[in-house]
Coordinates of C-alpha atoms in Angstrom, one line a residue:
M1321 CA 150.8 -63.2 143.6
M1322 CA 152.9 -61.0 141.3
H1323 CA 151.9 -57.9 143.2
R1324 CA 152.8 -59.5 146.5
L1325 CA 156.2 -60.5 145.2
G1326 CA 156.8 -57.0 143.9
A1327 CA 155.8 -55.6 147.3
R1328 CA 158.3 -57.9 149.0
L1329 CA 161.1 -57.0 146.6
L1330 CA 160.4 -53.3 147.0
G1331 CA 160.2 -53.6 150.8
A1332 CA 163.5 -55.5 150.9
L1333 CA 165.1 -52.8 148.8
T1334 CA 163.9 -50.1 151.1
L1335 CA 165.0 -52.1 154.1
F1336 CA 168.4 -52.7 152.6
M1337 CA 168.9 -49.0 151.7
A1338 CA 167.8 -47.8 155.2
S1339 CA 169.6 -50.3 157.3
T1340 CA 172.9 -50.0 155.5
V1341 CA 173.1 -46.2 155.6
M1342 CA 172.5 -45.7 159.3
A1343 CA 173.8 -47.6 162.4
Q1344 CA 172.1 -47.1 165.8
S1345 CA 174.8 -44.7 166.9
D1346 CA 174.0 -42.6 163.8
V1347 CA 170.4 -42.7 164.7
I1348 CA 171.1 -41.4 168.2
D1349 CA 173.3 -38.7 166.8
A1350 CA 170.5 -37.7 164.5
W1351 CA 167.9 -37.6 167.2
C1352 CA 170.1 -35.6 169.6
D1353 CA 171.8 -33.1 167.2
G1354 CA 170.4 -33.7 163.7
D1355 CA 168.2 -31.5 161.6
R1356 CA 164.7 -32.5 160.4
E1357 CA 165.9 -34.4 157.3
A1358 CA 168.4 -36.4 159.4
R1359 CA 165.8 -37.3 162.0
V1360 CA 163.2 -38.4 159.4
G1361 CA 165.8 -40.6 157.8
S1362 CA 166.6 -42.1 161.1
F1363 CA 162.9 -42.8 161.7
K1364 CA 162.7 -44.7 158.4
A1365 CA 165.8 -46.7 159.3
V1366 CA 164.4 -47.7 162.7
L1367 CA 161.0 -48.7 161.1
A1368 CA 162.8 -50.7 158.4
D1369 CA 164.8 -52.6 161.0
M1370 CA 161.6 -53.4 162.9
V1371 CA 159.9 -54.8 159.8
E1372 CA 162.9 -57.0 159.4
T1373 CA 162.9 -58.3 163.0
H1374 CA 159.1 -58.4 163.3
E1375 CA 159.0 -62.2 163.5
T1376 CA 160.3 -62.2 167.1
G1377 CA 157.3 -60.2 168.2
E1378 CA 159.6 -58.2 170.5
Q1379 CA 159.9 -54.4 170.6
P1380 CA 163.5 -53.5 169.9
L1381 CA 165.2 -51.1 172.3
I1382 CA 165.7 -48.6 169.6
A1383 CA 162.0 -48.6 168.9
R1384 CA 161.2 -48.0 172.6
A1385 CA 163.7 -45.1 172.4
M1386 CA 161.8 -43.7 169.4
L1387 CA 158.5 -43.7 171.3
A1388 CA 160.3 -42.1 174.3
F1389 CA 161.7 -39.5 171.9
R1390 CA 158.2 -38.7 170.7
D1391 CA 157.0 -38.4 174.3
G1392 CA 159.9 -36.2 175.3
D1393 CA 161.4 -38.8 177.7
L1394 CA 164.6 -39.4 175.7
L1395 CA 167.7 -37.9 177.4
C1396 CA 170.9 -37.3 175.3
A1397 CA 174.3 -37.3 176.9
E1398 CA 177.9 -38.3 176.1
G1399 CA 177.2 -39.5 172.5
T1400 CA 174.4 -41.8 173.6
A1401 CA 170.8 -41.6 174.9
F1402 CA 168.9 -42.9 177.9
I1403 CA 165.2 -43.8 178.4
P1404 CA 163.5 -44.1 181.7
R1405 CA 162.7 -47.6 183.0
D1406 CA 161.2 -48.9 186.3
E1407 CA 164.7 -49.7 187.6
G1408 CA 166.5 -46.6 186.4
F1409 CA 167.6 -45.3 183.0
Q1410 CA 168.6 -47.6 180.2
N1411 CA 171.4 -46.8 177.7
V1412 CA 169.9 -47.1 174.2
L1413 CA 173.2 -48.2 172.6
T1414 CA 174.5 -50.7 175.3
G1415 CA 171.3 -51.7 177.0
T1416 CA 172.8 -51.2 180.4
V1417 CA 170.7 -49.7 183.2
V1418 CA 172.0 -47.0 185.5
D1419 CA 170.4 -45.3 188.5
E1420 CA 170.8 -41.8 187.2
P1421 CA 171.6 -40.4 183.7
P1422 CA 174.9 -38.6 183.3
A1423 CA 175.2 -35.0 184.5
G1424 CA 174.0 -32.6 181.8
A1425 CA 171.7 -35.1 180.1
S1426 CA 168.8 -33.3 178.4
A1427 CA 165.8 -34.0 176.2
P1428 CA 166.2 -32.8 172.6
F1429 CA 163.7 -30.1 171.5
L1430 CA 160.8 -31.2 169.3
N1431 CA 159.0 -28.5 167.4
I1432 CA 155.5 -29.0 166.0
P1433 CA 156.6 -29.9 162.4
L1434 CA 159.0 -32.6 163.8
R1435 CA 156.2 -34.0 166.0
R1436 CA 153.9 -34.2 163.0
A1437 CA 156.7 -36.1 161.1
L1438 CA 157.3 -38.4 164.0
D1439 CA 153.7 -39.4 164.8
P1440 CA 153.1 -41.6 161.7
F1441 CA 156.4 -43.5 162.4
A1442 CA 155.3 -44.0 166.1
S1443 CA 151.9 -45.3 164.9
A1444 CA 153.7 -47.7 162.5
V1445 CA 155.9 -48.9 165.4
Q1446 CA 152.8 -49.5 167.5
L1447 CA 151.2 -51.3 164.6
L1448 CA 154.1 -53.7 164.6
T1449 CA 154.5 -54.2 168.3
G1450 CA 150.9 -54.1 169.5
V1451 CA 149.7 -57.4 171.0
E1452 CA 146.0 -56.7 171.0
A1453 CA 144.3 -56.4 167.6
E1454 CA 142.3 -53.3 168.9
A1455 CA 145.6 -51.5 169.5
R1456 CA 146.9 -52.3 166.0
I1457 CA 143.6 -51.3 164.5
R1458 CA 143.8 -47.9 166.2
A1459 CA 147.4 -47.5 165.0
A1460 CA 146.3 -48.3 161.5
Q1461 CA 143.5 -45.7 161.7
R1462 CA 146.0 -43.0 162.9
L1463 CA 148.2 -43.9 159.9
G1464 CA 145.2 -43.6 157.7
R1465 CA 144.7 -40.0 158.8
S1466 CA 148.3 -39.2 157.8
L1467 CA 151.0 -41.5 156.4
G1468 CA 153.5 -38.7 156.4
D1469 CA 157.0 -39.8 155.3
V1470 CA 156.5 -43.5 156.1
P1471 CA 157.4 -45.5 153.0
P1472 CA 154.3 -47.3 151.6
A1473 CA 156.5 -50.3 150.8
L1474 CA 157.1 -50.8 154.5
I1475 CA 153.4 -50.6 155.3
E1476 CA 152.8 -53.1 152.4
Q1477 CA 155.2 -55.5 154.1
I1478 CA 153.3 -55.2 157.4
Y1479 CA 150.0 -55.7 155.5
E1480 CA 151.4 -58.9 153.8
A1481 CA 152.5 -60.3 157.2
E1482 CA 149.3 -59.4 159.1
E1483 CA 146.9 -62.3 159.8
N1484 CA 144.0 -60.6 161.7
P1485 CA 141.3 -59.8 159.1
D1486 CA 140.1 -56.6 161.0
V1487 CA 143.7 -55.2 161.1
V1488 CA 144.1 -56.2 157.4
A1489 CA 141.0 -54.2 156.5
A1490 CA 142.2 -51.2 158.5
L1491 CA 145.6 -51.4 156.7
E1492 CA 144.0 -51.5 153.3
N1493 CA 142.5 -48.1 154.1
V1494 CA 146.0 -46.9 154.7
L1495 CA 147.9 -48.7 152.0
V1496 CA 145.7 -48.4 148.9
P1497 CA 145.4 -44.6 148.8
A1498 CA 149.1 -44.3 149.4
L1499 CA 149.9 -46.7 146.5
L1500 CA 147.4 -45.1 144.2
A1501 CA 148.8 -41.6 144.9
S1502 CA 152.4 -42.8 144.5
G1503 CA 152.5 -42.2 140.7
E1504 CA 154.3 -45.5 140.1
P1505 CA 152.4 -47.8 137.7
Q1506 CA 153.5 -51.0 139.5
A1507 CA 152.4 -49.7 142.9
Q1508 CA 149.1 -48.5 141.4
Q1509 CA 148.5 -51.9 139.8
R1510 CA 149.1 -53.5 143.2
A1511 CA 146.6 -51.2 144.8
I1512 CA 144.0 -52.0 142.1
A1513 CA 144.6 -55.7 142.6
T1514 CA 144.1 -55.3 146.3
L1515 CA 140.8 -53.4 145.7
S1516 CA 139.6 -56.1 143.4
Q1517 CA 139.7 -58.6 146.3
S1518 CA 137.2 -56.4 148.3
S1519 CA 134.1 -55.7 146.2
T1520 CA 132.6 -53.0 148.4
R1521 CA 131.4 -49.4 148.0
V1522 CA 134.6 -48.3 149.7
S1523 CA 136.7 -49.9 147.0
R1524 CA 134.5 -48.5 144.2
R1525 CA 134.8 -45.0 145.7
A1526 CA 138.6 -45.3 145.8
L1527 CA 138.7 -46.2 142.1
D1528 CA 136.2 -43.4 141.3
E1529 CA 138.4 -40.9 142.9
F1530 CA 141.5 -42.3 141.3
L1531 CA 140.0 -42.2 137.8
A1532 CA 138.7 -38.7 138.4
D1533 CA 142.2 -37.5 139.3
A1534 CA 143.9 -39.4 136.5
D1535 CA 145.6 -37.2 133.8
E1536 CA 148.0 -37.6 130.9
T1537 CA 150.8 -38.7 133.2
T1538 CA 148.8 -41.7 134.4
D1539 CA 149.8 -45.0 132.7
P1540 CA 147.0 -46.0 130.2
A1541 CA 147.3 -49.6 131.3
V1542 CA 146.6 -48.6 134.9
I1543 CA 143.6 -46.6 133.8
T1544 CA 142.2 -49.6 131.9
A1545 CA 142.8 -51.9 134.8
A1546 CA 141.1 -49.5 137.2
E1547 CA 138.0 -49.1 134.9
E1548 CA 137.7 -52.9 134.5
T1549 CA 138.0 -53.5 138.2
R1550 CA 135.5 -50.7 139.0
A1551 CA 133.0 -52.3 136.5
S1552 CA 133.5 -55.7 138.1
I1553 CA 133.1 -54.3 141.6
H1554 CA 129.9 -52.5 140.6
R1555 CA 128.3 -55.7 139.2
I1556 CA 129.1 -57.6 142.4
I1557 CA 127.7 -54.7 144.6
Q1558 CA 124.5 -54.8 142.5
L1559 CA 124.2 -58.6 142.9
S1560 CA 125.0 -58.5 146.6
G1561 CA 122.3 -55.8 147.0
V1562 CA 119.7 -58.1 145.5
A1563 CA 120.9 -61.0 147.6
T1564 CA 120.7 -58.9 150.7
V1565 CA 117.1 -57.8 150.0
V1566 CA 116.1 -61.5 149.3
Y1567 CA 117.8 -62.6 152.6
H1568 CA 116.1 -59.9 154.7
G1569 CA 112.8 -60.8 153.0
M1570 CA 113.2 -64.4 153.9
S1571 CA 114.1 -63.5 157.4
Y1572 CA 111.0 -61.3 157.8
G1573 CA 108.9 -63.9 156.0
S1574 CA 110.1 -66.6 158.3
V1575 CA 108.9 -64.6 161.3
L1576 CA 105.5 -64.0 159.7
F1577 CA 105.2 -67.7 158.8
L1578 CA 106.0 -68.9 162.4
A1579 CA 103.5 -66.4 163.8
A1580 CA 100.7 -67.3 161.3
L1581 CA 101.1 -71.1 161.1
G1582 CA 99.3 -71.9 164.3
L1583 CA 96.6 -69.4 163.4
A1584 CA 96.2 -71.0 160.0
I1585 CA 95.6 -74.4 161.6
V1586 CA 93.1 -73.2 164.2
F1587 CA 91.3 -70.9 161.8
G1588 CA 91.3 -73.5 159.0
L1589 CA 90.1 -76.4 161.1
M1590 CA 87.7 -74.9 163.5
G1591 CA 86.8 -71.6 161.9
V1592 CA 87.8 -69.8 165.2
I1593 CA 89.3 -66.4 164.9
N1594 CA 91.6 -66.6 167.8
L1595 CA 92.7 -63.1 168.7
A1596 CA 94.9 -64.6 171.6
Q1597 CA 97.1 -66.4 169.1
A1598 CA 99.8 -63.7 169.2
E1599 CA 99.9 -64.0 173.0
F1600 CA 100.9 -67.6 172.6
V1601 CA 103.9 -66.3 170.7
M1602 CA 104.6 -64.1 173.6
L1603 CA 104.2 -67.1 176.0
G1604 CA 106.7 -69.1 174.0
A1605 CA 109.2 -66.2 174.2
Y1606 CA 108.7 -65.8 178.0
T1607 CA 109.0 -69.6 178.5
T1608 CA 112.4 -69.4 176.7
W1609 CA 113.4 -66.6 179.1
F1610 CA 112.4 -68.6 182.1
V1611 CA 114.5 -71.6 180.9
Q1612 CA 117.4 -69.2 180.3
E1613 CA 117.2 -67.9 183.9
I1614 CA 116.9 -71.4 185.4
L1615 CA 120.0 -72.5 183.5
R1616 CA 121.8 -69.4 184.5
A1617 CA 121.2 -70.2 188.2
A1618 CA 121.4 -74.0 188.1
A1619 CA 123.7 -74.9 185.2
P1620 CA 125.7 -71.9 183.8
G1621 CA 127.7 -74.3 181.6
L1622 CA 124.6 -75.0 179.5
M1623 CA 123.8 -71.3 178.8
E1624 CA 125.2 -71.5 175.3
F1625 CA 122.6 -74.2 174.4
Y1626 CA 119.6 -72.7 176.2
L1627 CA 117.7 -72.1 173.0
F1628 CA 117.8 -75.8 172.1
I1629 CA 116.9 -76.9 175.6
A1630 CA 114.0 -74.4 175.7
L1631 CA 112.5 -75.7 172.4
P1632 CA 110.2 -78.4 173.9
F1633 CA 109.2 -76.1 176.7
A1634 CA 108.4 -73.3 174.3
F1635 CA 106.0 -75.6 172.5
L1636 CA 104.4 -77.4 175.5
A1637 CA 103.7 -74.4 177.7
P1638 CA 101.5 -72.5 175.1
A1639 CA 100.0 -75.8 174.0
L1640 CA 98.9 -76.5 177.6
V1641 CA 97.4 -73.0 177.9
G1642 CA 95.7 -73.6 174.5
V1643 CA 94.1 -76.8 175.7
V1644 CA 92.7 -75.1 178.8
M1645 CA 91.4 -72.2 176.7
E1646 CA 89.7 -74.5 174.2
W1647 CA 88.2 -76.7 176.9
G1648 CA 87.1 -73.9 179.2
I1649 CA 85.9 -71.2 176.7
V1650 CA 86.2 -71.8 172.9
R1651 CA 84.4 -75.2 173.0
H1652 CA 81.2 -73.6 174.3
L1653 CA 81.2 -70.9 171.6
Y1654 CA 81.9 -72.8 168.3
H1655 CA 78.6 -71.8 166.7
R1656 CA 78.8 -68.2 167.9
P1657 CA 81.7 -66.6 166.0
L1658 CA 81.1 -63.1 167.4
L1659 CA 81.2 -64.3 171.0
T1660 CA 84.3 -66.4 170.1
L1661 CA 86.0 -63.3 168.8
L1662 CA 85.2 -61.3 171.9
A1663 CA 86.1 -64.2 174.2
T1664 CA 89.6 -64.8 172.6
W1665 CA 90.2 -61.0 172.7
A1666 CA 89.4 -61.1 176.5
V1667 CA 91.9 -64.0 176.9
S1668 CA 94.5 -62.0 175.0
L1669 CA 94.1 -59.0 177.4
L1670 CA 94.1 -61.4 180.4
L1671 CA 97.4 -63.0 179.3
I1672 CA 99.0 -59.6 178.6
N1673 CA 98.1 -58.2 181.9
L1674 CA 99.0 -61.4 183.8
V1675 CA 102.5 -61.2 182.4
R1676 CA 102.7 -57.5 183.2
V1677 CA 101.8 -58.2 186.8
T1678 CA 104.1 -61.2 187.3
V1679 CA 107.1 -60.4 185.3
G1680 CA 106.9 -56.7 184.4
T1681 CA 106.5 -54.5 181.3
Q1682 CA 110.1 -54.1 180.4
N1683 CA 111.8 -55.8 177.4
L1684 CA 113.4 -59.0 178.5
N1685 CA 117.2 -59.5 178.2
F1686 CA 118.3 -62.6 176.4
V1687 CA 121.8 -63.9 176.4
T1688 CA 122.9 -64.2 172.7
P1689 CA 125.0 -67.3 172.4
E1690 CA 128.4 -66.8 170.9
Y1691 CA 127.6 -68.7 167.8
L1692 CA 124.7 -66.2 167.1
Q1693 CA 126.7 -63.0 167.6
L1694 CA 128.6 -63.0 164.3
G1695 CA 128.0 -63.8 160.7
F1696 CA 129.9 -64.3 157.5
T1697 CA 130.4 -62.5 154.2
V1698 CA 129.1 -64.5 151.2
F1699 CA 130.3 -62.2 148.5
G1700 CA 130.6 -58.5 148.0
E1701 CA 128.6 -56.7 150.6
F1702 CA 126.2 -59.6 151.2
S1703 CA 126.6 -60.9 154.7
V1704 CA 124.6 -63.5 156.6
T1705 CA 124.0 -63.1 160.3
W1706 CA 123.6 -66.3 162.3
S1707 CA 120.6 -64.9 164.3
R1708 CA 118.5 -64.3 161.2
L1709 CA 119.6 -67.6 159.7
L1710 CA 118.4 -69.3 162.8
S1711 CA 114.9 -68.0 162.4
I1712 CA 114.9 -69.1 158.8
V1713 CA 116.1 -72.6 159.7
I1714 CA 113.5 -72.9 162.5
A1715 CA 110.8 -71.8 160.1
G1716 CA 111.9 -74.4 157.5
L1717 CA 112.1 -77.2 160.1
T1718 CA 108.7 -76.1 161.5
L1719 CA 107.1 -76.3 158.0
V1720 CA 108.6 -79.7 157.3
G1721 CA 107.5 -81.0 160.8
T1722 CA 104.0 -79.6 160.3
L1723 CA 103.6 -81.2 156.9
I1724 CA 104.8 -84.6 158.3
V1725 CA 102.2 -84.3 161.2
L1726 CA 99.4 -83.4 158.8
Y1727 CA 100.1 -85.9 156.1
R1728 CA 102.0 -88.8 157.8
T1729 CA 100.2 -89.3 161.1
R1730 CA 96.8 -90.5 162.2
F1731 CA 96.3 -87.2 164.1
G1732 CA 96.9 -85.3 160.9
L1733 CA 94.5 -87.6 159.0
R1734 CA 91.8 -86.9 161.6
M1735 CA 92.5 -83.1 161.3
R1736 CA 92.2 -83.1 157.6
A1737 CA 89.0 -85.2 157.7
T1738 CA 87.4 -82.9 160.2
T1739 CA 88.5 -79.9 158.1
Q1740 CA 86.9 -81.3 154.9
H1741 CA 83.6 -82.5 156.4
R1742 CA 83.1 -82.4 160.2
E1743 CA 79.9 -84.4 160.3
M1744 CA 81.1 -87.1 158.0
A1745 CA 84.3 -87.5 160.0
A1746 CA 82.2 -87.9 163.2
C1747 CA 80.1 -90.5 161.5
V1748 CA 83.2 -92.7 160.8
G1749 CA 84.3 -92.5 164.4
V1750 CA 86.5 -89.5 164.5
S1751 CA 86.2 -87.7 167.8
T1752 CA 85.9 -84.1 166.5
R1753 CA 85.9 -82.7 170.0
R1754 CA 89.2 -84.3 170.8
T1755 CA 90.6 -83.4 167.4
D1756 CA 89.6 -79.8 167.9
A1757 CA 91.3 -79.7 171.3
M1758 CA 94.5 -81.3 169.9
A1759 CA 94.5 -79.0 166.9
F1760 CA 94.1 -76.0 169.2
A1761 CA 97.0 -77.2 171.3
F1762 CA 99.1 -77.9 168.2
G1763 CA 98.5 -74.4 166.8
S1764 CA 99.2 -72.8 170.2
G1765 CA 102.5 -74.8 170.5
L1766 CA 103.6 -73.7 167.0
A1767 CA 103.1 -70.1 168.1
G1768 CA 105.3 -70.8 171.1
I1769 CA 108.1 -72.0 168.8
A1770 CA 107.7 -68.7 166.9
G1771 CA 108.2 -66.9 170.2
L1772 CA 111.5 -68.8 170.7
A1773 CA 112.7 -67.9 167.3
L1774 CA 111.9 -64.2 167.8
T1775 CA 114.0 -63.9 171.0
S1776 CA 117.2 -63.2 169.1
I1777 CA 115.8 -60.6 166.6
Y1778 CA 112.7 -59.0 168.3
N1779 CA 111.9 -57.0 171.4
I1780 CA 110.2 -59.3 173.9
N1781 CA 107.6 -57.7 176.1
P1782 CA 104.0 -58.4 177.1
T1783 CA 102.6 -56.4 174.1
M1784 CA 104.8 -57.9 171.4
G1785 CA 101.9 -59.9 170.0
T1786 CA 99.9 -56.7 169.1
A1787 CA 102.1 -56.0 166.1
L1788 CA 102.0 -59.6 165.0
I1789 CA 98.3 -60.5 165.1
I1790 CA 97.3 -58.2 162.1
D1791 CA 100.2 -59.4 160.0
S1792 CA 99.4 -63.0 160.9
F1793 CA 95.8 -62.7 159.8
I1794 CA 96.9 -61.1 156.5
V1795 CA 99.2 -64.0 155.8
V1796 CA 96.5 -66.6 156.6
V1797 CA 94.0 -64.8 154.4
V1798 CA 96.4 -64.4 151.5
G1799 CA 97.7 -67.9 151.7
G1800 CA 94.3 -69.5 151.9
V1801 CA 92.5 -70.4 155.1
G1802 CA 93.9 -73.7 156.6
S1803 CA 96.6 -74.1 153.9
V1804 CA 100.1 -74.7 155.4
L1805 CA 101.9 -74.3 152.1
G1806 CA 99.7 -71.2 151.3
T1807 CA 100.7 -69.7 154.6
A1808 CA 104.4 -70.3 153.8
V1809 CA 104.2 -68.8 150.3
A1810 CA 102.2 -65.8 151.5
A1811 CA 104.6 -65.1 154.4
L1812 CA 107.6 -65.2 152.0
G1813 CA 105.8 -63.1 149.4
I1814 CA 104.8 -60.4 151.9
G1815 CA 108.2 -60.6 153.5
Q1816 CA 109.9 -60.0 150.2
L1817 CA 107.5 -57.2 149.2
N1818 CA 108.2 -55.5 152.5
A1819 CA 112.0 -55.9 152.2
I1820 CA 111.9 -54.3 148.7
I1821 CA 109.6 -51.4 149.6
E1822 CA 110.9 -50.5 153.1
P1823 CA 114.4 -49.2 152.1
Q1824 CA 112.8 -46.9 149.5
F1825 CA 109.8 -45.4 151.4
G1826 CA 110.3 -46.3 155.1
A1827 CA 108.6 -48.8 157.4
V1828 CA 105.2 -47.0 157.7
A1829 CA 104.8 -46.4 154.0
A1830 CA 105.8 -49.9 153.3
K1831 CA 103.1 -51.2 155.6
V1832 CA 100.5 -49.1 153.9
I1833 CA 101.6 -50.2 150.4
V1834 CA 101.6 -53.9 151.4
L1835 CA 98.1 -53.5 152.9
L1836 CA 96.9 -51.9 149.6
A1837 CA 98.5 -54.7 147.6
V1838 CA 96.8 -57.3 149.9
I1839 CA 93.4 -55.6 149.4
A1840 CA 93.9 -55.6 145.7
F1841 CA 94.9 -59.3 145.8
I1842 CA 91.9 -60.3 147.8
Q1843 CA 89.6 -58.5 145.4
Q1844 CA 90.9 -60.9 142.7
K1845 CA 91.3 -64.1 144.8
P1846 CA 89.0 -63.9 147.9
N1847 CA 89.9 -67.5 148.9
G1848 CA 93.6 -66.9 148.9
L1849 CA 96.4 -68.6 147.0
F1850 CA 95.6 -72.1 148.0
P1851 CA 91.8 -72.4 148.9
K1852 CA 90.8 -75.5 150.8
K1853 CA 88.6 -77.9 149.1
G1854 CA 85.8 -79.4 151.1
R1855 CA 82.5 -78.7 152.9
R1856 CA 82.0 -77.7 156.5

């Protein structure tokens, strides 16, 4: 608060000095006949007056005249100046409009040094008068390249009044270096206080450069404040880096979990290695796309909610295909694992080529709802994007829903009984055939939900499952065959391991290292983290 109060006082002092020493007629005289010093002084006066009248949001006539002066459109004649308008020429002092400027009116000569001096003031004027945030950001970026003779106190006043966060960030890049280089301890303290509010690498770099350039003329209190702020920013950057790795690991782990959960149920219950499981993920994603296209044509107003509307369809469509596959193929091959492997692989190829023929091979275009396009900064440089957060939330809800189905429903009781001892379950009246079919459908439907979650963060095409099937099997094996909690823990562990290694060694090397780690782990625990108890 103190540094803001100081900024306002300094800005008010600058405004008072500028506005009282030069009237508009003096400004016109300086533009038309003055030297460089007089003209720069007039630019400061005009800008200070604009800062004072900024609340109206209107561009003063004298400011429009300054922009016309920069563009060479200002005409001087008879102690005043005229600027071109649609209806004629407007007198800058009186505001009246005439059809033609007075005889002998001419544009003042602008040499290159004067143009360079005028450009920062023109950018500051556009920063004040721009309606669109993009225009103000561009003006701030031009000021960042050269602040010229523009008083930092005036830019500080504009910064304090600005409400758009993107423009504020652009202005900080202009203001902070100017205040740090001013040599005034109070201004430098305000700049350090501003940097302390943004714990990023940019802020730390600015303090590094300031401390590197500090000499015996720099106030010791300023140096101490800069060092303490830099240390604080460094700690926050380190923490935000750790949080970012954890968040990315959770995001990748949620994708692995969603892709592997259905496989864990099918493999754990029936012992079937279903190589078509990843294609059920693809079917869920394509079902989501079909729902999106239907809503686009029939109910465009519901497009923002198409992911939620598509959720039951993304589960039911792969589940239905799974039932047909189990009934038509897998059921007849339960005791022949090699033939089951080959048959599910054939189904996988069939589904891929069927989608290629009917829809095409290109990546599908999904409309990203507005609420998934952005994110928010938690602290430092740690930002959370809504699209990744959605996949984590879906994975969490899927885990909870699956546990409820397995441990709180009669269907789950039959599944667990069949998993632990198939023959005994059949002896007490459990229809193992029906349980197998329902379990296959349930696992296929869960894969479809995984496909829906992937639509916002993954390339959706007919072969998208190829990259998922290997990782899914690794997760299932590491977690323990048939264990839902084991699958979740293994997916999170592999996701975190991959997020830690990939930034250091690249994606390919990370994959190799993770596979070596999994091999070493299986050597020690061949039944995974949570092996199932029971007999088949």
